[in-house]
Short mmCIF file of C-alpha atoms in Angstrom, two decimals:
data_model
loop_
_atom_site.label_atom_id
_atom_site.label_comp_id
_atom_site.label_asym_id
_atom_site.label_seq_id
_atom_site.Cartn_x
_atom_site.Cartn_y
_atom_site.Cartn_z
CA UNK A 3 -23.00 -1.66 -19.00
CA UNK A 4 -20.31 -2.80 -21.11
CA UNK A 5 -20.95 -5.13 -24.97
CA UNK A 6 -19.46 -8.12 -25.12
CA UNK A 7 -18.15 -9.70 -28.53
CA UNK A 8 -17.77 -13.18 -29.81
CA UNK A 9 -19.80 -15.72 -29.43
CA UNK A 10 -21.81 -13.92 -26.56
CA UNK A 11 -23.72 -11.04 -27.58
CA UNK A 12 -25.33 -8.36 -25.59
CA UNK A 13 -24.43 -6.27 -22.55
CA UNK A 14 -23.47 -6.72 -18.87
CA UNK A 15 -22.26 -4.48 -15.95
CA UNK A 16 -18.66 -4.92 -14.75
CA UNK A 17 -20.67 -6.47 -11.48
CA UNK A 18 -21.78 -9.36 -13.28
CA UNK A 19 -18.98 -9.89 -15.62
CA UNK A 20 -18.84 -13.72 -14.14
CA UNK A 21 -22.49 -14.13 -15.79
CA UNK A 22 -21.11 -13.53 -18.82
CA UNK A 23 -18.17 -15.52 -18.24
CA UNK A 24 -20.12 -18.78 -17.37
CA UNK A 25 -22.39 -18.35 -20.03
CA UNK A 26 -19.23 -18.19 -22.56
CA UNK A 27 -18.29 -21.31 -21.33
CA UNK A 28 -21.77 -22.99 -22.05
CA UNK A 29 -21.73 -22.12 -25.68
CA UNK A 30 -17.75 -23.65 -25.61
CA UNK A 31 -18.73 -26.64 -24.13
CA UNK A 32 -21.62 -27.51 -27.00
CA UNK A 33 -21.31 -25.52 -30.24
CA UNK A 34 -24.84 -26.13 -31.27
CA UNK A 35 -26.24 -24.38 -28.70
CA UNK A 36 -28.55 -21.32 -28.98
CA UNK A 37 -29.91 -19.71 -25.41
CA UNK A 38 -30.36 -16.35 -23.79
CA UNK A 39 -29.81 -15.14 -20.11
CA UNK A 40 -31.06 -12.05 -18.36
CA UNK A 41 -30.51 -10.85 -14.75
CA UNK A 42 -31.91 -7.90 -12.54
CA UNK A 43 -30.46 -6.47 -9.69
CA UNK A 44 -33.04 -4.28 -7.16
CA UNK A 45 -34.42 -3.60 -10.34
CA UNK A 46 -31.72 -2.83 -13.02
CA UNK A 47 -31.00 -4.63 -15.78
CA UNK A 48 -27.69 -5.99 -15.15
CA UNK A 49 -26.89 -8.66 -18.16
CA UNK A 50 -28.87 -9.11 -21.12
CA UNK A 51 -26.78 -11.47 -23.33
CA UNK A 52 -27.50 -14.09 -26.12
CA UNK A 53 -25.58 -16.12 -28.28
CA UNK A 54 -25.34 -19.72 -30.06
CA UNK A 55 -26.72 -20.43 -34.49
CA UNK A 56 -29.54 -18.54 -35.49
CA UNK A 57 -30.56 -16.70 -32.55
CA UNK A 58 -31.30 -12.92 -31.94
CA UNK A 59 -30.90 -11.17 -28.75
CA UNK A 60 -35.23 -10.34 -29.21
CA UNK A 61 -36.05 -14.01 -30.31
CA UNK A 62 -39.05 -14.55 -28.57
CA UNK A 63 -38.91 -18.60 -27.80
CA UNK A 64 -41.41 -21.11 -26.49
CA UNK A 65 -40.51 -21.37 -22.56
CA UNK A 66 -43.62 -24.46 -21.57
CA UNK A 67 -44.37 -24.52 -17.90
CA UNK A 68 -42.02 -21.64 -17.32
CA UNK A 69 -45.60 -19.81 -17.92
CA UNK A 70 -46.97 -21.10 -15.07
CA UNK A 71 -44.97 -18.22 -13.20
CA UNK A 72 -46.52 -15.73 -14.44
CA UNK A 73 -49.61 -16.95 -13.97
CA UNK A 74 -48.96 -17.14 -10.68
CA UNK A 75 -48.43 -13.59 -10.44
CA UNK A 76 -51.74 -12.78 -11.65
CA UNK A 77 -53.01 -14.84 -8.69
CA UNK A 78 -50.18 -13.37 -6.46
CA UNK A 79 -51.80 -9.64 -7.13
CA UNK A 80 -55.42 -10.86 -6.61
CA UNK A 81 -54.74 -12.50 -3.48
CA UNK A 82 -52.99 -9.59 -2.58
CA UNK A 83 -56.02 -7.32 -3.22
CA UNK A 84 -58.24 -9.74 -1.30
CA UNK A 85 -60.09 -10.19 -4.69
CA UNK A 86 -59.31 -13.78 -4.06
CA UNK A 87 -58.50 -15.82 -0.99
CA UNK A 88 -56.57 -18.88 -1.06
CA UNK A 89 -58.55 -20.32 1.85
CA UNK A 90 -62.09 -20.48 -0.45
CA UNK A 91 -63.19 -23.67 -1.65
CA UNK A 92 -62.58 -23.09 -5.72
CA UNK A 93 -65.95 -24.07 -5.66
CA UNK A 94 -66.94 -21.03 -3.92
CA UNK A 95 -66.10 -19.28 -7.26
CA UNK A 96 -66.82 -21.62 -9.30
CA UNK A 97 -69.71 -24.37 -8.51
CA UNK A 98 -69.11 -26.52 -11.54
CA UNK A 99 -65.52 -27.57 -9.34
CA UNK A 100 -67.20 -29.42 -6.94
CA UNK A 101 -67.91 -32.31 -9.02
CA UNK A 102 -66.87 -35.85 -8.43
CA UNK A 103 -65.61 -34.88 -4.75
CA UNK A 104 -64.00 -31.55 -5.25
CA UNK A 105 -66.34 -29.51 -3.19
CA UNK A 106 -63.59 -29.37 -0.43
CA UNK A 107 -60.78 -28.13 -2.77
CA UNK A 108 -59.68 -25.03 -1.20
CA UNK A 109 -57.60 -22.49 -4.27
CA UNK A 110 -54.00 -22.94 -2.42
CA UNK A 111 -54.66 -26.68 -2.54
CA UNK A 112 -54.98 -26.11 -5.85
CA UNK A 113 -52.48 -23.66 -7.02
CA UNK A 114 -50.29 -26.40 -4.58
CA UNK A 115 -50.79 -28.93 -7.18
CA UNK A 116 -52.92 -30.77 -4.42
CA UNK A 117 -55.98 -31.49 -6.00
CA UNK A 118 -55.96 -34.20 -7.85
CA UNK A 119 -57.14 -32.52 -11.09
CA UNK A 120 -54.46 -33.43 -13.56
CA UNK A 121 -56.06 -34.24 -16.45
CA UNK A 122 -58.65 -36.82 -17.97
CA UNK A 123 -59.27 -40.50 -18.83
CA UNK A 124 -59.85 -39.42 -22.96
CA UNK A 125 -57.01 -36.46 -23.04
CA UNK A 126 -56.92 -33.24 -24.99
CA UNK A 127 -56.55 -32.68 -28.49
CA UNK A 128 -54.19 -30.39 -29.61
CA UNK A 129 -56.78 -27.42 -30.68
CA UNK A 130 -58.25 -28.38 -27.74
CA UNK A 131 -54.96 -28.18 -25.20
CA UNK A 132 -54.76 -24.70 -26.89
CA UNK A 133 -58.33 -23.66 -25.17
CA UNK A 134 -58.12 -23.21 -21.24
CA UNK A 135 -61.59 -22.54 -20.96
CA UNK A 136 -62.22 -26.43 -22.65
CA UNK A 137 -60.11 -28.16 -20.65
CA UNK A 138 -61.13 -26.20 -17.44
CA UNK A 139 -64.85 -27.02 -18.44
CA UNK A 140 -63.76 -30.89 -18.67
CA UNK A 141 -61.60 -31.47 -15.90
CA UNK A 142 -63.82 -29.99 -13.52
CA UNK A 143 -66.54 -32.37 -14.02
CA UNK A 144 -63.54 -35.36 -14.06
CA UNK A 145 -62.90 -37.13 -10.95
CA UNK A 146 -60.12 -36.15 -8.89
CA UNK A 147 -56.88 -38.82 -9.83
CA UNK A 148 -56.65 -38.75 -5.83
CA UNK A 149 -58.01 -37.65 -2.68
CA UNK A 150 -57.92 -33.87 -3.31
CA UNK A 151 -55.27 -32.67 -0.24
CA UNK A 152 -54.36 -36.05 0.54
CA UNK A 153 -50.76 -36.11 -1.62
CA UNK A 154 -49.99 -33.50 -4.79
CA UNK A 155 -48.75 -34.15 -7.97
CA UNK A 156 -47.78 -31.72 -10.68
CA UNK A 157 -50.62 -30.30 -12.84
CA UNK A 158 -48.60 -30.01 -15.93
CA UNK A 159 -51.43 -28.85 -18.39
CA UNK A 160 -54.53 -28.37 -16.91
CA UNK A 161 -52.86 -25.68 -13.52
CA UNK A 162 -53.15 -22.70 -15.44
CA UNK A 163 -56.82 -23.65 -17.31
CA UNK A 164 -58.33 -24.25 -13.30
CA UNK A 165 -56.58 -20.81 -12.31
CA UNK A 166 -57.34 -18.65 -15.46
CA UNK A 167 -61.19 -20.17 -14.81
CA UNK A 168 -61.40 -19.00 -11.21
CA UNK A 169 -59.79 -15.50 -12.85
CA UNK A 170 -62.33 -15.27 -15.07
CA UNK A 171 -65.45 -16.23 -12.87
CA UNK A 172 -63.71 -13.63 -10.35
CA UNK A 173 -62.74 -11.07 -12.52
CA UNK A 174 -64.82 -11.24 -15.89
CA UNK A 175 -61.36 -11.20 -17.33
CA UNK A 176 -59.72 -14.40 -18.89
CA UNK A 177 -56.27 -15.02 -17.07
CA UNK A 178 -54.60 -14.22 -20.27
CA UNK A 179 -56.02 -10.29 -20.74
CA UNK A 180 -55.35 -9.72 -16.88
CA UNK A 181 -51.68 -10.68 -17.39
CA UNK A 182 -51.82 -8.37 -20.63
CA UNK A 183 -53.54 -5.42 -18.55
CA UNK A 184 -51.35 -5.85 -15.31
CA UNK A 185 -47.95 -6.82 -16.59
CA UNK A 186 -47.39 -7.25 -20.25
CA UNK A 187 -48.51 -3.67 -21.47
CA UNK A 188 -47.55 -1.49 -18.80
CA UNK A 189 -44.01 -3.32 -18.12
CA UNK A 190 -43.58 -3.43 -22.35
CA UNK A 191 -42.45 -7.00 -20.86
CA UNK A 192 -41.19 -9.37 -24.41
CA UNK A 193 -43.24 -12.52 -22.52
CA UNK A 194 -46.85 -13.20 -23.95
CA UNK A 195 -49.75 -15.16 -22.79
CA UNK A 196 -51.11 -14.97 -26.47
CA UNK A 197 -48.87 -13.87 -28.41
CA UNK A 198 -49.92 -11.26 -31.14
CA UNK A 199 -49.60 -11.86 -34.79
CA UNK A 200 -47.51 -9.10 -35.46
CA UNK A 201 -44.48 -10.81 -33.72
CA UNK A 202 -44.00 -13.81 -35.46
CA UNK A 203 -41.32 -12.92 -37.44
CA UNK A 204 -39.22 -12.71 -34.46
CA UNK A 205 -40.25 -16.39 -33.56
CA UNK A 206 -37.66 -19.00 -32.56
CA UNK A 207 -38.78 -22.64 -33.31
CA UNK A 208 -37.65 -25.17 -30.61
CA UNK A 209 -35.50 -27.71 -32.05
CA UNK A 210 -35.73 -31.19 -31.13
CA UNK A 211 -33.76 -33.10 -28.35
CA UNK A 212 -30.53 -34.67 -29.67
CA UNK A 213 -29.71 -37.50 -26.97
CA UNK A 214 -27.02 -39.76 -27.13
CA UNK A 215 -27.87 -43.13 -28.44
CA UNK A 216 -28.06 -44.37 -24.27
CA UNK A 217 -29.79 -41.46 -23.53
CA UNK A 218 -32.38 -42.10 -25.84
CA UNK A 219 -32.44 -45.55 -24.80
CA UNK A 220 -33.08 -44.37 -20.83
CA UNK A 221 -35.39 -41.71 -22.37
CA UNK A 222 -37.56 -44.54 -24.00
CA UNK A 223 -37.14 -46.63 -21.17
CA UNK A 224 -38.56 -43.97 -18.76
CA UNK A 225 -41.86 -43.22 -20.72
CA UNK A 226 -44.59 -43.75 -18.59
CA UNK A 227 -47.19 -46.44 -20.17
CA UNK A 228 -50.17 -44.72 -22.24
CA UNK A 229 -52.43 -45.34 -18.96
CA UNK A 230 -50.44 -43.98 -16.23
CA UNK A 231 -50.97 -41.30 -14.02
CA UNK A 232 -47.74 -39.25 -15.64
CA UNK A 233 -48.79 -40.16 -18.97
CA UNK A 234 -52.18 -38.89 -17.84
CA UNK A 235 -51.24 -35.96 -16.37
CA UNK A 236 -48.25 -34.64 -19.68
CA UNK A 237 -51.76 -35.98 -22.14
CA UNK A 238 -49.59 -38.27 -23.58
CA UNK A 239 -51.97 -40.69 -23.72
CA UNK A 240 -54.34 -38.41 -26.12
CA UNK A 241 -53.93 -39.67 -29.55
CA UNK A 242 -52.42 -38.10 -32.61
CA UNK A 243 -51.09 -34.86 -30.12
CA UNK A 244 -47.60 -33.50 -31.16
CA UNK A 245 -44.43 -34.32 -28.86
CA UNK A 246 -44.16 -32.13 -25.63
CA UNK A 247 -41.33 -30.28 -27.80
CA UNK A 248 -43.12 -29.40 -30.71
CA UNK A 249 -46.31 -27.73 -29.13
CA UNK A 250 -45.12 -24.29 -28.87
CA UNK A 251 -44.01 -24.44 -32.67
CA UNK A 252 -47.25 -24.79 -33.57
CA UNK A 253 -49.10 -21.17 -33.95
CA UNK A 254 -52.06 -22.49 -32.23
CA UNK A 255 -50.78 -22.76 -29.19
CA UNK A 256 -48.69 -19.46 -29.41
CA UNK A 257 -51.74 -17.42 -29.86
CA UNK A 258 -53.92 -18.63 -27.12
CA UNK A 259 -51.38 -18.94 -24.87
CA UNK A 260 -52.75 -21.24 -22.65
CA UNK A 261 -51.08 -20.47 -18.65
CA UNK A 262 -49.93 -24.03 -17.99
CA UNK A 263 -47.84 -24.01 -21.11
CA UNK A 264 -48.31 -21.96 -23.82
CA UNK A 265 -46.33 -18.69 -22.93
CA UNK A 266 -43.57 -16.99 -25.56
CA UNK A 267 -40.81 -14.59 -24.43
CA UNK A 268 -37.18 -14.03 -24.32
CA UNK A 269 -34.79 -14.04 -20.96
CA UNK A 270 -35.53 -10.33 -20.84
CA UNK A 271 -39.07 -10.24 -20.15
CA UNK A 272 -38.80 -13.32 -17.68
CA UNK A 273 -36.55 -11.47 -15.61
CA UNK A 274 -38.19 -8.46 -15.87
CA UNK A 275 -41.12 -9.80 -15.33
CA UNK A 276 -39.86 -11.53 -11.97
CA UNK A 277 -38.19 -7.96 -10.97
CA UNK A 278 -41.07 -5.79 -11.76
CA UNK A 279 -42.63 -8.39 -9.00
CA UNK A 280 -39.80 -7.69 -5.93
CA UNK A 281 -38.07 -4.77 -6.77
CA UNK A 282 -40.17 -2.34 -9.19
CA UNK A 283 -38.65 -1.22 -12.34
CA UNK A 284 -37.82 1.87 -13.91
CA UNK A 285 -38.55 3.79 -11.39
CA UNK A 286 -41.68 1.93 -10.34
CA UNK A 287 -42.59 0.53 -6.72
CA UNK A 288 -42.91 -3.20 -6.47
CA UNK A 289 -45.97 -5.02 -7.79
CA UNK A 290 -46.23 -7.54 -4.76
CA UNK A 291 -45.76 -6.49 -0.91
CA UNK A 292 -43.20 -8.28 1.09
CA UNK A 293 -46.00 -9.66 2.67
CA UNK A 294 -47.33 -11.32 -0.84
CA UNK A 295 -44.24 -12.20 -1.45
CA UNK A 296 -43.25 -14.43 1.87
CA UNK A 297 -46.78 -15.97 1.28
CA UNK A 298 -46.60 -17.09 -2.19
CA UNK A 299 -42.91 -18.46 -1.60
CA UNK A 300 -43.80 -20.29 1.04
CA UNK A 301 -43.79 -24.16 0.91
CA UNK A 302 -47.36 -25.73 0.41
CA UNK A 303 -46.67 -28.97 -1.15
CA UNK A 304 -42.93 -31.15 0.32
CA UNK A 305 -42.03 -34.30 -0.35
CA UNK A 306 -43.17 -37.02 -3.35
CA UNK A 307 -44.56 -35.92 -6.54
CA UNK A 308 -46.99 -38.43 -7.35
CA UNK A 309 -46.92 -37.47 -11.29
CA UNK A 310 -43.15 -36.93 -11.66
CA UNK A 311 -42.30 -39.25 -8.77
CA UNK A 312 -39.54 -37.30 -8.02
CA UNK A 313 -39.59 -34.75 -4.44
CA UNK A 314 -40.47 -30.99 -5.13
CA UNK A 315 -41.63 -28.22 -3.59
CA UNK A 316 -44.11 -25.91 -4.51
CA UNK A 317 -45.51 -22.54 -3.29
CA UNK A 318 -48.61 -20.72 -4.50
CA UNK A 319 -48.56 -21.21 -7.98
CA UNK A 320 -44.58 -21.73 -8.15
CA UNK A 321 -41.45 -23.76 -8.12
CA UNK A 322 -39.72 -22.92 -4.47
CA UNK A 323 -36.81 -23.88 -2.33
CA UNK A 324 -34.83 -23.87 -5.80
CA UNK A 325 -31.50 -25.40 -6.24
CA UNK A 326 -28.76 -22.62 -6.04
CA UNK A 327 -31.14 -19.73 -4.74
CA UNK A 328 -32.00 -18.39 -1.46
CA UNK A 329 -34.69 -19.24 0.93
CA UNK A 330 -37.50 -17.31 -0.20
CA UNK A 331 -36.82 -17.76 -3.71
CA UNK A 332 -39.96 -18.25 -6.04
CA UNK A 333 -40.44 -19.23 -10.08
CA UNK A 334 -40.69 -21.98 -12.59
CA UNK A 335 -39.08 -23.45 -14.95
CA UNK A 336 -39.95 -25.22 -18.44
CA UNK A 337 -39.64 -28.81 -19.95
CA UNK A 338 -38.13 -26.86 -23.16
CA UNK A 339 -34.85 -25.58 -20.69
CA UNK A 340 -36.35 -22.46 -19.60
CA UNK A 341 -36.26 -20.24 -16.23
CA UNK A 342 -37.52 -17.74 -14.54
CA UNK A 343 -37.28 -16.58 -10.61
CA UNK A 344 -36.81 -14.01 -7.92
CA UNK A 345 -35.07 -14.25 -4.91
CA UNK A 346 -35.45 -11.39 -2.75
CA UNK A 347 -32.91 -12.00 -0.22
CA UNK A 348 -29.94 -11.22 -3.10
CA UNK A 349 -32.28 -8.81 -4.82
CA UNK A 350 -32.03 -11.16 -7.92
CA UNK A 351 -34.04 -11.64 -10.61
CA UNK A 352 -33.24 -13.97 -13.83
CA UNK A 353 -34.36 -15.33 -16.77
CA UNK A 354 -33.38 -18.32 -19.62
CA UNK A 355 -34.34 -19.56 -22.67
CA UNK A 356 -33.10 -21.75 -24.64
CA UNK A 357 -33.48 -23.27 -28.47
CA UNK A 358 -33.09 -26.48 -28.39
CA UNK A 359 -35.36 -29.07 -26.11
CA UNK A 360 -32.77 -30.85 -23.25
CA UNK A 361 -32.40 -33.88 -22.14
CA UNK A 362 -34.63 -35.66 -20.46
CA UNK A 363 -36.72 -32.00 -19.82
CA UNK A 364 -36.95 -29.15 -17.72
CA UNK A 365 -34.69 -26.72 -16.94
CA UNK A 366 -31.49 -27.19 -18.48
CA UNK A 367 -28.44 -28.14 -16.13
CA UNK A 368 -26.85 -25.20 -17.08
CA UNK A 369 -29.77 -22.86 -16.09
CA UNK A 370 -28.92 -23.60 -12.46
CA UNK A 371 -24.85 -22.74 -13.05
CA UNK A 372 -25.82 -19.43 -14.68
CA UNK A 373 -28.33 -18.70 -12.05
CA UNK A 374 -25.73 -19.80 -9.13
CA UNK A 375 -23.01 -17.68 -10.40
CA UNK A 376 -25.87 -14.79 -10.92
CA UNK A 377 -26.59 -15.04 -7.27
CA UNK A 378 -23.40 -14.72 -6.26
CA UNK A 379 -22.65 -11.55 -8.18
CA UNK A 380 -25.82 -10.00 -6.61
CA UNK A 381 -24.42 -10.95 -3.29
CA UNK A 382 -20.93 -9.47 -3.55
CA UNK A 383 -22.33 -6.04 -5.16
CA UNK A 384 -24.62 -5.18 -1.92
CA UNK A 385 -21.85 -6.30 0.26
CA UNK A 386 -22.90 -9.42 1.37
CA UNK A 387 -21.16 -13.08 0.63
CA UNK A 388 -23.51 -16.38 0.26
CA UNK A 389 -23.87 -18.36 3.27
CA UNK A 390 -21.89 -22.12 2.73
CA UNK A 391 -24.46 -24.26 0.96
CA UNK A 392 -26.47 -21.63 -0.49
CA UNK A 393 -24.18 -21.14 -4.14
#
């Protein structure tokens, strides 16, 4: 591993020198901008590199629905241990889900974003979007917002409060501690489901989106109206809450940590994270068989996104079929520009944060770039050259 000097900071193996390259060229093209990339190969840290105003290479940044991913993973290893099976009724573990007609809701409907439980008709408050167990407790006795299996739409807050409820009715652990006990402490991964006091210091506030004046005028134009099901389903229509940027500035939320939203780390412990999932590190097997693996990554949910009315495709749990990675590719990414994934065809794992909120939300565009040019390096250094299409 070589430093690099100037505006990037951090380390990266001759291999993956075109990482740090394209991620050069990102902080050229806006000067304000603040962001950190990380990248695995089978395993080894292969670039760790930060740069941008104000921003430390262990920053530890709010990275939203990016922390659905590793919730996921908690459900990856219990499926995997037949502690839970994606073909049970949720109700099966927990009876209070089968209100209002979701007695049929089988868990990879759910974790499919196919169950029609995105939020409720009064909202959340913000001490109370902090507390999974609350908004689990209310949004299972909510009707569903459709006919649970008939069409999916993205669960934006309440996916990881059903999840972490089933984990903790399974487990007699809260989804939170499990990560803690199963990936945070043992991996010493910089990603938190809760994150400690102690850390703070090392906190990163997200800074507000700075749109042009017609972005912000397609950006206002786009809000869906307080009643809608997006509205419903992002709790936009709850009075008096904060803006979807601001809620991981507020210490609330960083402490609980709740698994839809609510998780702080740095590009380092996503992709570590992601690797210690596919390829084991330091010297470690892999957390999740091959087996796992094909199953969670699999498509569950194609086609129209009833809530973001837009087409994605999810797995178990996770973003799939992602632009610039391979078939079998698995993650999430964050309203506030973040990313996270594995693809085990290249061996690759990666991870991004970012400062500053983008416009109009979700990963940045320049998440995909950094994670394309990634993939490539992985590619060349086993040998192998991406198929057309696939870069």
């Amino acid at each position: 591993m070589s430093a690099v000097s100037g505006r990037v900071q951090g380390t990266v193996s001759q291999e993956f020198e075109p990482v740090r390259e394209a991620f050069a060229a990102v902080l050229r093209e806006r000067p304000d901008h603040a962001a950190q990339v990380a990248v695995f190969a089978d395993g080894v840290p292969v670039a760790d590199l930060w740069g941008g105003p104000d921003l430390a290479g262990d920053a530890l940044l709010g990275v939203f629905s990016s922390s659905k991913g590793a919730a996921a993973l908690v459900a990856a290893l219990l499926l995997q241990d037949g502690i839970l099976d994606a073909d049970r009724e949720v109700s099966y573990y927990w009876p209070e889900f089968a209100a209002e007609g979701k007695d049929t809701v089988k868990l990879w409907e759910l974790l499919s974003h196919r169950a029609g439980a995105v939020g409720t008709e009064a909202g959340f408050s913000l001490e109370e979007l902090a507390d999974d167990r609350t908004v689990a407790e209310r949004v299972a006795a909510h009707r569903p917002y459709w006919r649970p299996g008939s069409a999916f739409g993205y669960h934006g807050v309440t996916l990881g409060a059903l999840l972490g409820e089933v984990v903790l009715r399974t487990t007699g652990r809260s989804l939170q501690e499990c990560f803690e006990q199963q990936f945070q402490r043992p991996l010493g991964l910089e990603f938190f489901l809760g994150l400690p006091e102690r850390y703070e210091p090392r906190v990163a506030g997200i800074l507000p989106m700075r749109p042009t004046p017609e972005q912000r005028r397609q950006w206002e134009a786009a809000l869906p109206v307080p009643d809608s099901l997006g509205a419903i389903a992002a709790n936009l229509h709850h009075p008096g809450v904060p803006a979807l940027e601001e809620l991981p500035n507020h210490r609330v939320i960083r402490a609980a940590g709740p698994a839809s939203f609510g998780g702080v780390g740095s590009a380092r412990g996503l992709a570590r994270m992601y690797a210690a999932a596919v390829s084991g590190v330091d010297g470690r097997p892999p957390l999740l068989a091959g087996e796992t693996v094909a199953r969670i990554a699999q498509p569950h949910s194609a086609g129209h996104d009833l809530v973001l009315h837009m087409h994605r495709v999810y797995g178990l749990g996770f973003m799939v079929d992602l632009p610039s990675q391979g078939a079998g590719a698995f993650g999430h990414d964050g309203a506030g520009g973040s990313m996270g994934f594995a693809d085990p065809r290249s061996g690759l794992a990666f991870g991004y944060v970012r400062r500053r909120f983008p416009y109009p939300g979700g990963a940045g565009p320049e998440a995909a770039r950094l994670a394309a040019v990634a993939r490539r390096c992985a590619l060349a250094a086993r040998g192998a050259t991406p198929a057309p299409g696939t870069d």
